[in-house]
CSV table of C-alpha atoms and ligand atoms in Angstrom, one decimal:
chain,number,residue,atom,x,y,z
A,1,MET,CA,-16.4,16.2,38.9
A,2,ALA,CA,-17.8,16.9,35.2
A,3,GLY,CA,-19.8,14.7,33.0
A,4,ASN,CA,-19.9,14.0,29.2
A,5,TRP,CA,-23.5,13.5,28.1
A,6,LYS,CA,-22.3,13.3,24.4
A,7,MET,CA,-25.5,12.8,22.2
A,8,TYR,CA,-28.0,11.5,24.8
A,9,LYS,CA,-31.0,12.7,26.3
A,10,ASN,CA,-33.8,15.5,25.5
A,11,ALA,CA,-35.4,17.8,26.9
A,12,GLY,CA,-37.8,16.4,29.3
A,13,GLU,CA,-35.0,13.9,30.0
A,14,THR,CA,-32.9,16.6,30.9
A,15,THR,CA,-35.3,17.8,33.5
A,16,ALA,CA,-36.1,14.8,35.0
A,17,TYR,CA,-32.0,14.1,35.6
A,18,PHE,CA,-31.4,17.4,37.0
A,19,ASP,CA,-34.6,17.1,39.7
A,20,LYS,CA,-33.2,13.8,40.6
A,21,PHE,CA,-29.7,14.5,40.4
A,22,VAL,CA,-29.7,18.2,42.4
A,23,PRO,CA,-30.5,16.9,45.9
A,24,LEU,CA,-28.2,13.7,45.7
A,25,VAL,CA,-25.1,16.4,45.6
A,26,ALA,CA,-26.4,19.0,47.6
A,27,ALA,CA,-24.3,18.5,50.1
A,28,SER,CA,-20.9,17.8,47.8
A,29,ALA,CA,-18.8,20.8,48.8
A,30,HIS,CA,-15.4,19.0,48.0
A,31,CYS,CA,-15.3,19.2,44.4
A,32,ASP,CA,-17.0,21.5,41.7
A,33,ILE,CA,-20.0,19.7,39.7
A,34,ALA,CA,-20.9,20.6,35.7
A,35,ILE,CA,-22.8,18.7,33.2
A,36,CYS,CA,-21.5,19.2,29.7
A,37,ALA,CA,-25.2,18.2,27.8
A,38,PRO,CA,-25.5,18.6,24.1
A,39,PHE,CA,-26.3,21.9,23.1
A,40,VAL,CA,-30.2,22.3,22.7
A,41,ASN,CA,-30.3,20.6,26.1
A,42,LEU,CA,-28.3,23.6,27.3
A,43,PRO,CA,-31.5,25.6,29.1
A,44,ALA,CA,-33.7,23.2,30.3
A,45,ALA,CA,-30.3,22.0,32.4
A,46,ILE,CA,-29.3,25.6,33.8
A,47,ALA,CA,-33.4,25.8,34.7
A,48,ALA,CA,-33.1,22.7,36.6
A,49,THR,CA,-29.5,23.3,38.1
A,50,GLY,CA,-30.9,27.0,39.1
A,51,ALA,CA,-28.8,28.2,42.3
A,52,SER,CA,-27.6,24.6,43.0
A,53,ARG,CA,-23.8,23.7,42.8
A,54,VAL,CA,-24.1,21.9,39.8
A,55,GLU,CA,-22.9,24.0,37.2
A,56,VAL,CA,-23.5,23.3,33.0
A,57,GLY,CA,-21.4,23.4,30.4
A,58,GLY,CA,-20.8,22.8,26.6
A,59,GLN,CA,-19.0,19.8,24.2
A,60,ASN,CA,-18.2,22.3,22.4
A,61,LEU,CA,-17.7,25.7,20.9
A,62,TYR,CA,-16.4,27.7,17.4
A,63,TRP,CA,-13.8,30.2,17.6
A,64,ALA,CA,-15.7,32.8,16.2
A,65,LYS,CA,-17.9,35.1,17.9
A,66,GLU,CA,-20.7,35.1,15.2
A,67,GLY,CA,-20.5,34.8,11.4
A,68,ALA,CA,-21.6,33.2,8.6
A,69,PHE,CA,-20.6,29.8,10.1
A,70,THR,CA,-23.6,27.3,9.6
A,71,GLY,CA,-24.4,24.6,12.2
A,72,GLU,CA,-21.5,26.1,14.7
A,73,ILE,CA,-22.2,27.3,18.6
A,74,SER,CA,-20.2,30.5,19.9
A,75,GLY,CA,-18.9,30.7,23.4
A,76,PRO,CA,-20.5,34.3,24.3
A,77,MET,CA,-23.8,32.1,23.4
A,78,LEU,CA,-22.6,29.5,25.7
A,79,VAL,CA,-21.9,32.3,28.3
A,80,ALA,CA,-25.3,33.8,27.6
A,81,ILE,CA,-27.9,31.2,28.3
A,82,GLY,CA,-25.9,30.5,31.7
A,83,CYS,CA,-22.9,28.0,30.7
A,84,LYS,CA,-19.7,28.0,32.8
A,85,TRP,CA,-17.8,25.2,31.1
A,86,VAL,CA,-17.2,23.9,27.8
A,87,ILE,CA,-14.9,20.5,26.6
A,88,ILE,CA,-12.5,21.2,24.0
A,89,GLY,CA,-11.0,18.7,21.9
A,90,HIS,CA,-12.6,15.5,22.7
A,91,SER,CA,-10.9,12.6,21.8
A,92,GLU,CA,-14.7,12.1,19.5
A,93,ARG,CA,-14.0,15.7,18.2
A,94,ARG,CA,-10.9,14.8,16.9
A,95,GLN,CA,-11.2,11.3,15.7
A,96,TYR,CA,-14.7,11.8,13.7
A,97,PHE,CA,-15.1,15.6,13.2
A,98,HIS,CA,-10.8,16.2,12.2
A,99,GLU,CA,-10.5,18.6,15.5
A,100,THR,CA,-6.1,19.3,15.6
A,101,ASP,CA,-4.1,20.5,18.4
A,102,GLU,CA,-4.5,23.7,16.6
A,103,THR,CA,-8.1,24.2,16.6
A,104,VAL,CA,-7.9,23.2,20.1
A,105,LEU,CA,-6.1,26.2,20.6
A,106,LYS,CA,-8.0,28.1,19.0
A,107,ARG,CA,-11.4,26.9,20.8
A,108,THR,CA,-9.5,26.9,23.6
A,109,LEU,CA,-8.3,30.8,23.2
A,110,ALA,CA,-12.2,31.8,22.4
A,111,ALA,CA,-13.9,29.7,25.8
A,112,LEU,CA,-11.1,32.2,27.4
A,113,GLU,CA,-11.9,35.2,25.9
A,114,CYS,CA,-15.7,35.0,27.0
A,115,GLY,CA,-15.6,33.8,30.4
A,116,LEU,CA,-16.1,29.9,29.7
A,117,LYS,CA,-13.8,27.2,31.6
A,118,PRO,CA,-12.4,25.3,29.2
A,119,ILE,CA,-11.7,21.4,29.7
A,120,VAL,CA,-9.2,20.4,27.4
A,121,CYS,CA,-8.8,16.6,26.3
A,122,VAL,CA,-5.7,15.0,25.5
A,123,GLY,CA,-5.3,11.4,24.9
A,124,GLU,CA,-3.5,8.3,23.0
A,125,ARG,CA,-4.7,5.7,20.8
A,126,LEU,CA,-4.8,1.9,21.3
A,127,GLU,CA,-1.9,1.7,18.8
A,128,GLU,CA,0.1,4.5,20.0
A,129,ARG,CA,-0.1,2.8,23.8
A,130,GLU,CA,0.9,-0.2,22.4
A,131,SER,CA,3.9,1.2,20.5
A,132,GLY,CA,5.1,2.7,23.8
A,133,ASN,CA,4.1,6.6,22.2
A,134,THR,CA,1.5,7.5,24.9
A,135,GLU,CA,4.0,9.9,26.4
A,136,ALA,CA,5.0,11.1,23.5
A,137,VAL,CA,1.5,11.7,21.8
A,138,LEU,CA,0.8,13.8,24.7
A,139,LYS,CA,3.8,15.8,24.6
A,140,THR,CA,2.7,16.8,21.1
A,141,GLN,CA,-0.8,17.3,21.7
A,142,PHE,CA,0.4,19.9,24.3
A,143,ASP,CA,3.0,21.5,22.9
A,144,GLY,CA,1.1,21.6,19.9
A,145,GLY,CA,-2.3,22.9,21.6
A,146,ILE,CA,-2.6,24.6,24.9
A,147,ALA,CA,1.0,25.2,25.8
A,148,ALA,CA,0.6,28.2,23.3
A,149,LEU,CA,-0.9,30.1,26.1
A,150,THR,CA,-0.1,32.8,28.7
A,151,PRO,CA,0.2,32.0,31.9
A,152,GLU,CA,-2.6,33.6,32.9
A,153,GLN,CA,-4.8,32.1,30.4
A,154,PHE,CA,-3.3,28.5,31.1
A,155,ALA,CA,-4.3,29.3,34.9
A,156,LYS,CA,-8.0,28.9,33.9
A,157,VAL,CA,-7.7,25.7,31.6
A,158,THR,CA,-8.2,21.9,32.8
A,159,ILE,CA,-7.1,19.0,31.4
A,160,ALA,CA,-8.6,15.8,31.2
A,161,TYR,CA,-6.5,12.9,30.4
A,162,GLU,CA,-8.4,10.3,27.9
A,163,PRO,CA,-6.9,7.7,26.7
A,164,VAL,CA,-9.1,6.8,23.4
A,165,TRP,CA,-8.9,3.0,24.5
A,166,ALA,CA,-10.6,3.1,27.5
A,167,ILE,CA,-13.2,5.9,26.1
A,168,GLY,CA,-16.6,4.1,26.2
A,169,THR,CA,-14.9,0.6,26.4
A,170,GLY,CA,-15.3,-0.7,29.6
A,171,LYS,CA,-11.6,-0.8,30.0
A,172,THR,CA,-10.1,1.7,32.5
A,173,ALA,CA,-6.9,2.4,32.9
A,174,THR,CA,-5.4,1.3,36.0
A,175,PRO,CA,-5.0,3.8,38.8
A,176,ASP,CA,-1.0,3.3,38.5
A,177,MET,CA,-1.5,3.7,34.5
A,178,ALA,CA,-3.9,6.7,34.8
A,179,ALA,CA,-1.3,8.6,37.3
A,180,ASP,CA,1.4,7.8,35.4
A,181,ALA,CA,0.3,10.2,32.3
A,182,HIS,CA,-1.1,12.6,34.7
A,183,ARG,CA,2.6,12.5,36.5
A,184,HIS,CA,4.0,12.7,32.5
A,185,ILE,CA,0.9,16.2,31.9
A,186,ARG,CA,2.1,17.8,34.8
A,187,GLY,CA,5.9,17.2,34.0
A,188,LEU,CA,4.8,19.0,30.6
A,189,VAL,CA,3.0,21.5,32.7
A,190,THR,CA,5.9,22.5,35.1
A,191,ALA,CA,8.5,22.3,32.2
A,192,LYS,CA,6.5,25.0,30.5
A,193,TYR,CA,4.9,27.1,33.0
A,194,GLY,CA,6.6,26.7,36.0
A,195,ALA,CA,6.5,24.8,39.7
A,196,ALA,CA,3.3,26.2,40.9
A,197,ALA,CA,1.4,26.0,37.6
A,198,GLY,CA,2.5,22.1,37.6
A,199,GLN,CA,1.2,21.6,41.4
A,200,GLN,CA,-2.4,23.7,40.4
A,201,VAL,CA,-3.3,22.3,37.2
A,202,ARG,CA,-6.5,20.4,37.9
A,203,ILE,CA,-5.6,17.2,36.0
A,204,LEU,CA,-9.4,14.9,35.2
A,205,TYR,CA,-9.1,11.4,34.4
A,206,GLY,CA,-11.9,10.4,32.0
A,207,GLY,CA,-12.4,6.5,30.7
A,208,SER,CA,-14.9,4.4,31.8
A,209,VAL,CA,-15.2,5.6,35.3
A,210,LYS,CA,-17.9,3.8,37.0
A,211,PRO,CA,-19.2,3.9,40.8
A,212,ASP,CA,-17.1,1.2,41.6
A,213,ASN,CA,-13.6,2.2,40.0
A,214,VAL,CA,-13.8,6.1,40.9
A,215,LYS,CA,-12.2,5.5,44.5
A,216,GLY,CA,-9.2,3.7,43.3
A,217,LEU,CA,-8.6,6.2,41.0
A,218,MET,CA,-9.1,9.5,43.0
A,219,ALA,CA,-6.6,7.9,45.8
A,220,GLN,CA,-4.2,8.6,43.2
A,221,PRO,CA,-2.9,11.9,44.3
A,222,GLU,CA,-2.3,12.7,40.5
A,223,ILE,CA,-6.1,12.9,39.6
A,224,ASP,CA,-8.2,15.7,40.6
A,225,GLY,CA,-11.2,14.5,39.2
A,226,ALA,CA,-13.1,13.0,36.2
A,227,LEU,CA,-14.9,13.2,33.1
A,228,VAL,CA,-17.3,10.9,33.0
A,229,GLY,CA,-19.5,9.6,29.6
A,230,GLY,CA,-21.9,6.8,30.2
A,231,ALA,CA,-22.4,6.4,34.2
A,232,SER,CA,-23.2,10.2,34.1
A,233,LEU,CA,-26.2,9.4,32.4
A,234,GLU,CA,-27.6,7.8,35.4
A,235,PRO,CA,-28.2,10.4,38.3
A,236,ALA,CA,-27.5,7.7,40.9
A,237,SER,CA,-24.5,6.7,39.3
A,238,PHE,CA,-23.3,9.8,38.2
A,239,ALA,CA,-24.2,11.0,42.2
A,240,SER,CA,-22.3,7.9,43.6
A,241,ILE,CA,-18.9,9.1,41.2
A,242,VAL,CA,-19.3,12.6,42.3
A,243,ASN,CA,-19.7,11.3,46.2
A,244,PHE,CA,-16.8,8.5,46.1
B,301,PGA,P1,-17.1,6.9,29.0
B,301,PGA,O1,-16.2,7.9,28.5
B,301,PGA,O2,-17.1,7.4,30.9
B,301,PGA,O3,-18.4,6.6,28.9
B,301,PGA,O4,-15.4,5.8,28.9
B,301,PGA,C1,-15.5,9.2,28.9
B,301,PGA,C2,-15.7,10.4,27.7
B,301,PGA,O5,-15.6,10.6,26.9
B,301,PGA,O6,-15.5,11.4,27.9
């Protein structure tokens, strides 16, 4: 269960959040728990989560280890402060910051190289779904991105299926719609990396996951977890998603 705070909260609010959140999920041993916070809040998040089960991640990274790349943050920098996870290729990164399947692959390789666990996002836009192209879009994103990983690299990747039309809109994909897309992604993984990889890969659903719809989504065997934006910003709300 991963939270994506996007560009919300400052350092003080981060500490206050975890003071409430960590006790609420202390007994939640059924899943990994991660919060991906804005870069400047990561030290506060890591200090506040301490030795708890809650891990911390970035929302992006640049693929070079260091260099003259003003404004960028590298994987080794995230590792050095204690991050375990990183979101890669979120649709907002693709849409507003021109990320492509090719740069998603570069970032994923950079994350793996320094030991970060990548959560790689894929998902179709509304017009792509309405024109019947969902499966083709997912295939293009997979083939053009993480399908270039070796099987050993791929085994460390978590995929997040996030239909763009469901993000921050209050429109959730129905559990059946989400499961169909997950099945398709799992099929792509199976075709490329074999049946065991297809079964083992963790695929999260993201897009308006809330405390009141998480149960239905998680009842689908195809759905292994959730990547949660808006509903991860409030400790009780995200805790009730984690503890669905
Ligand atoms: P949302 O965002 O839960 O606010 O729809 C999900 C995401 O963008 O990861």
